[in-house]
mmCIF file of C-alpha atoms in Angstrom:
data_model
loop_
_atom_site.group_PDB
_atom_site.id
_atom_site.type_symbol
_atom_site.label_atom_id
_atom_site.label_comp_id
_atom_site.label_asym_id
_atom_site.label_seq_id
_atom_site.Cartn_x
_atom_site.Cartn_y
_atom_site.Cartn_z
ATOM 1 C CA SER S 33 -27.176 -22.742 -38.152
ATOM 2 C CA ARG S 34 -28.043 -24.352 -34.833
ATOM 3 C CA SER S 35 -25.361 -25.671 -32.534
ATOM 4 C CA SER S 36 -25.650 -29.060 -30.905
ATOM 5 C CA ALA S 37 -24.577 -27.635 -27.527
ATOM 6 C CA ALA S 38 -26.845 -28.231 -24.564
ATOM 7 C CA SER S 39 -27.348 -24.479 -24.166
ATOM 8 C CA ASP S 40 -28.939 -24.384 -27.634
ATOM 9 C CA VAL S 41 -26.760 -21.512 -28.827
ATOM 10 C CA TYR S 42 -27.146 -20.465 -32.424
ATOM 11 C CA LYS S 43 -25.556 -17.958 -34.732
ATOM 12 C CA ARG S 44 -27.496 -15.723 -37.088
ATOM 13 C CA GLN S 45 -26.425 -12.883 -39.356
ATOM 14 C CA LEU S 46 -28.146 -9.631 -38.388
ATOM 15 C CA GLU S 47 -29.340 -7.802 -41.470
ATOM 16 C CA SER S 48 -29.761 -4.410 -39.858
ATOM 17 C CA THR S 49 -26.843 -2.351 -38.598
ATOM 18 C CA VAL S 50 -29.234 -0.860 -36.040
ATOM 19 C CA HIS S 51 -30.026 -4.337 -34.686
ATOM 20 C CA ALA S 52 -26.328 -5.193 -34.612
ATOM 21 C CA ALA S 53 -25.505 -1.980 -32.717
ATOM 22 C CA LEU S 54 -28.338 -2.563 -30.235
ATOM 23 C CA LEU S 55 -27.221 -6.163 -29.689
ATOM 24 C CA ARG S 56 -23.616 -5.043 -29.119
ATOM 25 C CA GLN S 57 -24.812 -2.483 -26.573
ATOM 26 C CA TYR S 58 -27.040 -5.056 -24.861
ATOM 27 C CA LEU S 59 -24.181 -7.577 -24.607
ATOM 28 C CA HIS S 60 -21.856 -4.887 -23.250
ATOM 29 C CA LEU S 61 -24.380 -3.820 -20.601
ATOM 30 C CA GLU S 62 -25.093 -7.447 -19.693
ATOM 31 C CA ASP S 63 -21.355 -8.022 -19.158
ATOM 32 C CA ARG S 64 -20.912 -4.805 -17.133
ATOM 33 C CA ILE S 65 -23.964 -5.406 -14.949
ATOM 34 C CA GLY S 66 -23.016 -9.073 -14.462
ATOM 35 C CA GLY S 67 -19.532 -8.097 -13.281
ATOM 36 C CA LEU S 68 -20.925 -5.461 -10.944
ATOM 37 C CA VAL S 69 -23.465 -7.902 -9.475
ATOM 38 C CA ALA S 70 -20.725 -10.529 -8.973
ATOM 39 C CA ALA S 71 -18.517 -7.963 -7.214
ATOM 40 C CA LEU S 72 -21.368 -6.841 -4.961
ATOM 41 C CA ARG S 73 -22.509 -10.384 -4.115
ATOM 42 C CA SER S 74 -19.038 -11.627 -3.276
ATOM 43 C CA GLY S 75 -17.873 -8.437 -1.571
ATOM 44 C CA ASP S 76 -14.743 -8.712 -3.722
ATOM 45 C CA PRO S 77 -14.269 -5.693 -6.035
ATOM 46 C CA SER S 78 -11.781 -7.660 -8.154
ATOM 47 C CA GLN S 79 -14.692 -9.716 -9.542
ATOM 48 C CA ASP S 80 -15.191 -6.850 -11.997
ATOM 49 C CA PRO S 81 -12.120 -5.246 -13.597
ATOM 50 C CA THR S 82 -13.513 -1.705 -13.590
ATOM 51 C CA VAL S 83 -14.921 -1.897 -10.083
ATOM 52 C CA GLY S 84 -11.634 -3.402 -8.885
ATOM 53 C CA PHE S 85 -9.560 -0.658 -10.495
ATOM 54 C CA ARG S 86 -11.779 2.116 -9.158
ATOM 55 C CA TRP S 87 -11.738 0.554 -5.696
ATOM 56 C CA THR S 88 -7.928 0.480 -5.756
ATOM 57 C CA GLU S 89 -7.795 4.018 -7.147
ATOM 58 C CA SER S 90 -10.145 5.314 -4.421
ATOM 59 C CA SER S 91 -8.322 3.476 -1.636
ATOM 60 C CA ARG S 92 -4.916 4.763 -2.761
ATOM 61 C CA THR S 93 -6.257 8.314 -3.170
ATOM 62 C CA LEU S 94 -7.705 8.327 0.339
ATOM 63 C CA GLU S 95 -4.462 6.906 1.715
ATOM 64 C CA ALA S 96 -2.396 9.554 -0.125
ATOM 65 C CA TRP S 97 -4.652 12.290 1.260
ATOM 66 C CA ARG S 98 -4.606 10.836 4.789
ATOM 67 C CA THR S 99 -0.811 10.524 4.880
ATOM 68 C CA GLY S 100 -0.186 14.012 3.477
ATOM 69 C CA THR S 101 0.854 16.969 5.572
ATOM 70 C CA TRP S 102 -1.884 18.957 7.287
ATOM 71 C CA ILE S 103 -1.322 21.796 4.795
ATOM 72 C CA ARG S 104 -1.722 19.392 1.885
ATOM 73 C CA ARG S 105 -4.895 17.917 3.391
ATOM 74 C CA LEU S 106 -6.259 21.415 3.876
ATOM 75 C CA ALA S 107 -5.154 23.032 0.580
ATOM 76 C CA GLY S 108 -4.831 19.960 -1.668
ATOM 77 C CA ALA S 109 -2.098 18.460 -3.789
ATOM 78 C CA GLY S 110 -2.975 20.583 -6.842
ATOM 79 C CA LEU S 111 -4.811 19.906 -10.094
ATOM 80 C CA GLY S 112 -1.801 18.409 -11.866
ATOM 81 C CA SER S 113 -0.934 16.009 -9.073
ATOM 82 C CA THR S 114 -0.977 12.252 -9.511
ATOM 83 C CA VAL S 115 -1.770 9.316 -7.247
ATOM 84 C CA ALA S 116 0.313 6.116 -7.202
ATOM 85 C CA VAL S 117 -2.077 3.216 -7.853
ATOM 86 C CA ASP S 118 0.093 0.357 -9.194
ATOM 87 C CA ALA S 119 -2.911 -1.462 -10.686
ATOM 88 C CA ASN S 120 -4.180 -2.807 -13.981
ATOM 89 C CA GLY S 121 -7.139 -1.160 -15.678
ATOM 90 C CA PHE S 122 -8.572 -0.021 -18.980
ATOM 91 C CA ASP S 123 -7.107 2.999 -20.754
ATOM 92 C CA ASN S 124 -9.296 5.499 -22.618
ATOM 93 C CA ARG S 125 -9.268 3.245 -25.701
ATOM 94 C CA GLY S 126 -10.387 0.114 -23.886
ATOM 95 C CA ASN S 127 -6.951 -1.536 -23.694
ATOM 96 C CA TRP S 128 -5.964 -3.427 -20.536
ATOM 97 C CA VAL S 129 -2.810 -1.706 -19.253
ATOM 98 C CA HIS S 130 -0.825 -1.203 -16.067
ATOM 99 C CA PHE S 131 -1.062 2.178 -14.330
ATOM 100 C CA SER S 132 1.730 3.103 -11.943
ATOM 101 C CA GLU S 133 0.046 6.439 -11.230
ATOM 102 C CA VAL S 134 -3.029 8.344 -12.386
ATOM 103 C CA ASN S 135 -4.049 11.969 -12.730
ATOM 104 C CA TYR S 136 -7.684 11.249 -13.670
ATOM 105 C CA LEU S 137 -9.661 10.158 -10.626
ATOM 106 C CA HIS S 138 -13.022 8.505 -11.238
ATOM 107 C CA ASN S 139 -14.629 9.594 -7.963
ATOM 108 C CA TRP S 140 -15.127 13.350 -8.282
ATOM 109 C CA TYR S 141 -15.520 13.803 -4.532
ATOM 110 C CA LEU S 142 -12.127 12.190 -3.912
ATOM 111 C CA PHE S 143 -10.781 14.301 -6.790
ATOM 112 C CA LEU S 144 -11.938 17.422 -4.923
ATOM 113 C CA LEU S 145 -10.592 16.269 -1.578
ATOM 114 C CA TYR S 146 -7.192 15.157 -2.881
ATOM 115 C CA LYS S 147 -6.527 17.876 -5.452
ATOM 116 C CA LEU S 148 -8.243 20.879 -3.823
ATOM 117 C CA GLY S 149 -8.074 19.821 -0.184
ATOM 118 C CA VAL S 150 -10.759 20.269 2.426
ATOM 119 C CA VAL S 151 -11.034 24.014 1.744
ATOM 120 C CA GLY S 152 -11.517 23.633 -2.019
ATOM 121 C CA ALA S 153 -13.834 20.646 -1.670
ATOM 122 C CA VAL S 154 -16.066 22.441 0.845
ATOM 123 C CA ALA S 155 -16.122 25.599 -1.311
ATOM 124 C CA MET S 156 -17.070 23.641 -4.443
ATOM 125 C CA LEU S 157 -19.730 21.566 -2.706
ATOM 126 C CA ALA S 158 -21.160 24.699 -1.052
ATOM 127 C CA ALA S 159 -21.444 26.395 -4.457
ATOM 128 C CA ILE S 160 -23.222 23.361 -5.894
ATOM 129 C CA ALA S 161 -25.531 23.224 -2.861
ATOM 130 C CA LEU S 162 -26.462 26.871 -3.467
ATOM 131 C CA TRP S 163 -27.086 26.235 -7.182
ATOM 132 C CA LEU S 164 -29.157 23.173 -6.321
ATOM 133 C CA ARG S 165 -31.133 25.166 -3.751
ATOM 134 C CA ARG S 166 -31.822 27.908 -6.309
ATOM 135 C CA SER S 167 -32.832 25.288 -8.903
ATOM 136 C CA ALA S 168 -35.209 23.633 -6.453
ATOM 137 C CA ALA S 169 -36.740 26.997 -5.490
ATOM 138 C CA LEU S 170 -37.331 27.782 -9.154
ATOM 139 C CA ALA S 171 -38.844 24.314 -9.630
ATOM 140 C CA VAL S 172 -41.198 24.755 -6.660
ATOM 141 C CA SER S 173 -42.420 28.048 -8.133
ATOM 142 C CA GLY S 174 -43.430 26.147 -11.265
ATOM 143 C CA GLY S 175 -40.345 26.789 -13.361
ATOM 144 C CA GLU S 176 -39.520 24.099 -15.897
ATOM 145 C CA ALA S 177 -35.871 25.186 -16.089
ATOM 146 C CA GLY S 178 -35.633 24.823 -12.304
ATOM 147 C CA THR S 179 -37.152 21.351 -12.448
ATOM 148 C CA ALA S 180 -34.772 20.297 -15.208
ATOM 149 C CA ALA S 181 -31.769 21.831 -13.441
ATOM 150 C CA THR S 182 -32.639 20.118 -10.157
ATOM 151 C CA ALA S 183 -32.912 16.750 -11.886
ATOM 152 C CA ILE S 184 -29.658 17.330 -13.778
ATOM 153 C CA TRP S 185 -27.776 18.350 -10.620
ATOM 154 C CA LEU S 186 -29.044 15.360 -8.643
ATOM 155 C CA GLY S 187 -28.177 12.955 -11.460
ATOM 156 C CA THR S 188 -24.759 14.539 -11.952
ATOM 157 C CA LEU S 189 -23.977 14.374 -8.238
ATOM 158 C CA VAL S 190 -24.772 10.645 -8.151
ATOM 159 C CA TRP S 191 -22.866 10.038 -11.415
ATOM 160 C CA SER S 192 -19.874 11.863 -9.918
ATOM 161 C CA LEU S 193 -19.269 8.953 -7.548
ATOM 162 C CA THR S 194 -17.902 6.961 -10.481
ATOM 163 C CA SER S 195 -17.126 9.477 -13.188
ATOM 164 C CA PRO S 196 -16.054 13.132 -12.902
ATOM 165 C CA GLU S 197 -18.059 14.255 -15.934
ATOM 166 C CA ILE S 198 -18.867 17.448 -14.055
ATOM 167 C CA ILE S 199 -15.403 18.724 -15.079
ATOM 168 C CA ASP S 200 -15.417 17.238 -18.587
ATOM 169 C CA PHE S 201 -14.856 19.894 -21.258
ATOM 170 C CA ARG S 202 -18.017 18.743 -23.066
ATOM 171 C CA VAL S 203 -20.260 18.757 -19.975
ATOM 172 C CA ALA S 204 -18.939 21.717 -17.945
ATOM 173 C CA PRO S 205 -20.105 24.398 -20.426
ATOM 174 C CA LEU S 206 -23.615 22.942 -20.376
ATOM 175 C CA LEU S 207 -23.646 22.957 -16.578
ATOM 176 C CA GLY S 208 -22.380 26.555 -16.656
ATOM 177 C CA TRP S 209 -25.194 27.538 -19.019
ATOM 178 C CA MET S 210 -27.692 25.797 -16.738
ATOM 179 C CA VAL S 211 -26.335 27.677 -13.700
ATOM 180 C CA ALA S 212 -26.669 30.973 -15.603
ATOM 181 C CA VAL S 213 -30.279 30.195 -16.569
ATOM 182 C CA VAL S 214 -31.211 29.273 -13.010
ATOM 183 C CA LEU S 215 -29.425 32.215 -11.412
ATOM 184 C CA SER S 216 -31.081 34.600 -13.867
ATOM 185 C CA GLY S 217 -34.452 33.269 -12.703
ATOM 186 C CA ASN S 218 -35.622 33.301 -16.315
ATOM 187 C CA ASP S 219 -37.507 30.068 -16.882
ATOM 188 C CA ALA S 220 -37.560 30.509 -20.655
ATOM 189 C CA GLY S 221 -33.919 29.418 -20.856
ATOM 190 C CA ASP S 222 -32.618 32.756 -22.114
ATOM 191 C CA ALA S 223 -29.476 33.316 -20.043
ATOM 192 C CA THR S 224 -28.604 36.726 -21.445
#
């Protein structure tokens, strides 16, 4: 049935569950992208709840690292350490809640710096640089596994700015398998 609103909005029952799921995903992405664009245009991260929370989380993490002792900056606060954020954000179920402190840090690079310190962060990034270099060398020599690994590493490194999936228990084993394939130099994917 058509609405009489000036925007000509109407409601229609979707027959297909696939169409309904695609529409839900489209509306979600439209909302997320709209909030991100508004935050970028205004220069105010609070225009988008997730961007605002991550901005606060990153700022507080950097401040906690900067104000730590030189030993803590060098060696890190440890994997179980938390950062005081005192901000509202979404929990892992999508509920809007208040966080006084967090253990999970969305920016993986800040995660490395704060939890492992300069030494651990440099060691981890050096290892990834070596794996990426080996992947690229295999790709240049015509290896499909090297090409795929290079693309995966580059994508993962960009994604790690906002989500530390590189350490997720579902993703890490796949990255480990990929490293084994590339280091073995076997382009067939057999990492025995």
